[in-house]
mmCIF file of C-alpha atoms in Angstrom:
data_model
loop_
_atom_site.group_PDB
_atom_site.id
_atom_site.type_symbol
_atom_site.label_atom_id
_atom_site.label_comp_id
_atom_site.label_asym_id
_atom_site.label_seq_id
_atom_site.Cartn_x
_atom_site.Cartn_y
_atom_site.Cartn_z
ATOM 1 C CA ALA A 170 2.312 6.320 7.000
ATOM 2 C CA GLY A 171 0.762 3.296 5.362
ATOM 3 C CA LYS A 172 1.693 4.262 1.855
ATOM 4 C CA ASP A 173 4.017 1.480 0.880
ATOM 5 C CA ARG A 174 3.427 -2.258 1.275
ATOM 6 C CA THR A 175 0.709 -1.930 3.886
ATOM 7 C CA GLY A 176 -1.078 0.779 1.924
ATOM 8 C CA LEU A 177 -0.960 -1.223 -1.297
ATOM 9 C CA VAL A 178 -2.181 -4.422 0.355
ATOM 10 C CA SER A 179 -4.971 -2.491 2.055
ATOM 11 C CA ALA A 180 -5.977 -0.925 -1.252
ATOM 12 C CA LEU A 181 -6.028 -4.317 -2.974
ATOM 13 C CA VAL A 182 -8.134 -5.820 -0.186
ATOM 14 C CA LEU A 183 -10.597 -2.938 -0.498
ATOM 15 C CA HIS A 184 -10.669 -3.484 -4.263
ATOM 16 C CA CYS A 185 -11.517 -7.165 -3.690
ATOM 17 C CA CYS A 186 -14.370 -6.033 -1.442
ATOM 18 C CA GLN A 187 -15.739 -4.048 -4.401
ATOM 19 C CA ILE A 188 -15.031 -0.669 -2.835
ATOM 20 C CA THR A 189 -14.901 2.008 -5.519
ATOM 21 C CA GLU A 190 -11.538 3.298 -6.664
ATOM 22 C CA ALA A 191 -12.510 6.815 -5.586
ATOM 23 C CA GLN A 192 -13.168 5.589 -2.036
ATOM 24 C CA ILE A 193 -9.920 3.586 -1.973
ATOM 25 C CA LEU A 194 -7.918 6.611 -3.123
ATOM 26 C CA MET A 195 -9.567 8.815 -0.501
ATOM 27 C CA ASP A 196 -8.678 6.307 2.229
ATOM 28 C CA TYR A 197 -5.107 5.962 0.937
ATOM 29 C CA THR A 198 -4.455 9.691 0.873
ATOM 30 C CA ARG A 199 -5.972 10.137 4.322
ATOM 31 C CA SER A 200 -2.938 8.359 5.776
ATOM 32 C CA GLY A 201 -0.742 11.042 4.203
ATOM 33 C CA ARG A 202 -2.252 13.742 6.401
ATOM 34 C CA VAL A 203 -0.430 12.503 9.471
ATOM 35 C CA GLU A 204 2.149 15.021 10.563
ATOM 36 C CA SER A 205 5.084 13.697 12.473
ATOM 37 C CA GLY A 206 6.680 16.953 13.537
ATOM 38 C CA LEU A 207 10.121 15.394 13.455
ATOM 39 C CA GLY A 208 11.457 17.523 10.600
ATOM 40 C CA LYS A 209 14.932 16.358 9.634
ATOM 41 C CA THR A 210 16.112 12.954 10.733
ATOM 42 C CA LYS A 211 19.514 12.268 12.225
ATOM 43 C CA PHE A 212 20.661 11.374 8.698
ATOM 44 C CA GLY A 213 19.643 14.792 7.372
ATOM 45 C CA LEU A 214 16.622 13.522 5.427
ATOM 46 C CA ASN A 215 13.543 15.708 5.381
ATOM 47 C CA GLU A 216 10.885 13.396 6.803
ATOM 48 C CA ASP A 217 8.052 15.451 5.293
ATOM 49 C CA LYS A 218 9.096 14.257 1.823
ATOM 50 C CA PHE A 219 8.627 10.620 2.819
ATOM 51 C CA ILE A 220 5.578 10.700 5.048
ATOM 52 C CA GLY A 221 2.968 11.737 2.469
ATOM 53 C CA ALA A 222 0.737 9.399 0.474
ATOM 54 C CA PRO A 223 -0.035 11.200 -2.791
ATOM 55 C CA THR A 224 -3.107 9.943 -4.645
ATOM 56 C CA GLU A 225 -1.099 9.810 -7.871
ATOM 57 C CA VAL A 226 1.097 7.008 -6.510
ATOM 58 C CA LEU A 227 -1.805 4.594 -6.031
ATOM 59 C CA GLU A 228 -3.529 5.743 -9.224
ATOM 60 C CA TYR A 229 -0.333 5.024 -11.153
ATOM 61 C CA THR A 230 -0.018 1.617 -9.471
ATOM 62 C CA PHE A 231 -3.586 0.666 -10.418
ATOM 63 C CA ARG A 232 -3.029 1.786 -14.043
ATOM 64 C CA TYR A 233 0.251 -0.161 -14.164
ATOM 65 C CA LEU A 234 -1.429 -3.334 -12.907
ATOM 66 C CA GLU A 235 -4.253 -2.928 -15.423
ATOM 67 C CA LYS A 236 -1.849 -2.304 -18.306
ATOM 68 C CA THR A 237 0.554 -5.098 -17.367
ATOM 69 C CA PHE A 238 -1.918 -7.786 -16.255
ATOM 70 C CA GLY A 239 -5.137 -6.692 -17.986
ATOM 71 C CA SER A 240 -6.861 -6.011 -14.670
ATOM 72 C CA ILE A 241 -6.221 -5.857 -10.958
ATOM 73 C CA GLU A 242 -8.068 -9.158 -10.606
ATOM 74 C CA ASN A 243 -5.664 -10.830 -13.069
ATOM 75 C CA PHE A 244 -2.723 -9.515 -11.057
ATOM 76 C CA LEU A 245 -4.183 -10.941 -7.853
ATOM 77 C CA GLU A 246 -4.729 -14.336 -9.475
ATOM 78 C CA LYS A 247 -1.052 -14.584 -10.558
#
């Protein structure tokens, strides 16, 4: 659903393009609205728990990068 590596890289690229955080978060969560309709996988996992892209995940990631590296830009320069 674009929430993991691809979603993070996309969000960082948008950040580099000076897109506002609010717009980045809106784009990120939009990918979580995709409904697969598969329900439980053959391994018994509920796919609905894994397909979403909650805003809080990316917000937390941005705050972590800022706290750990001082800014997202500093993280990208490392």
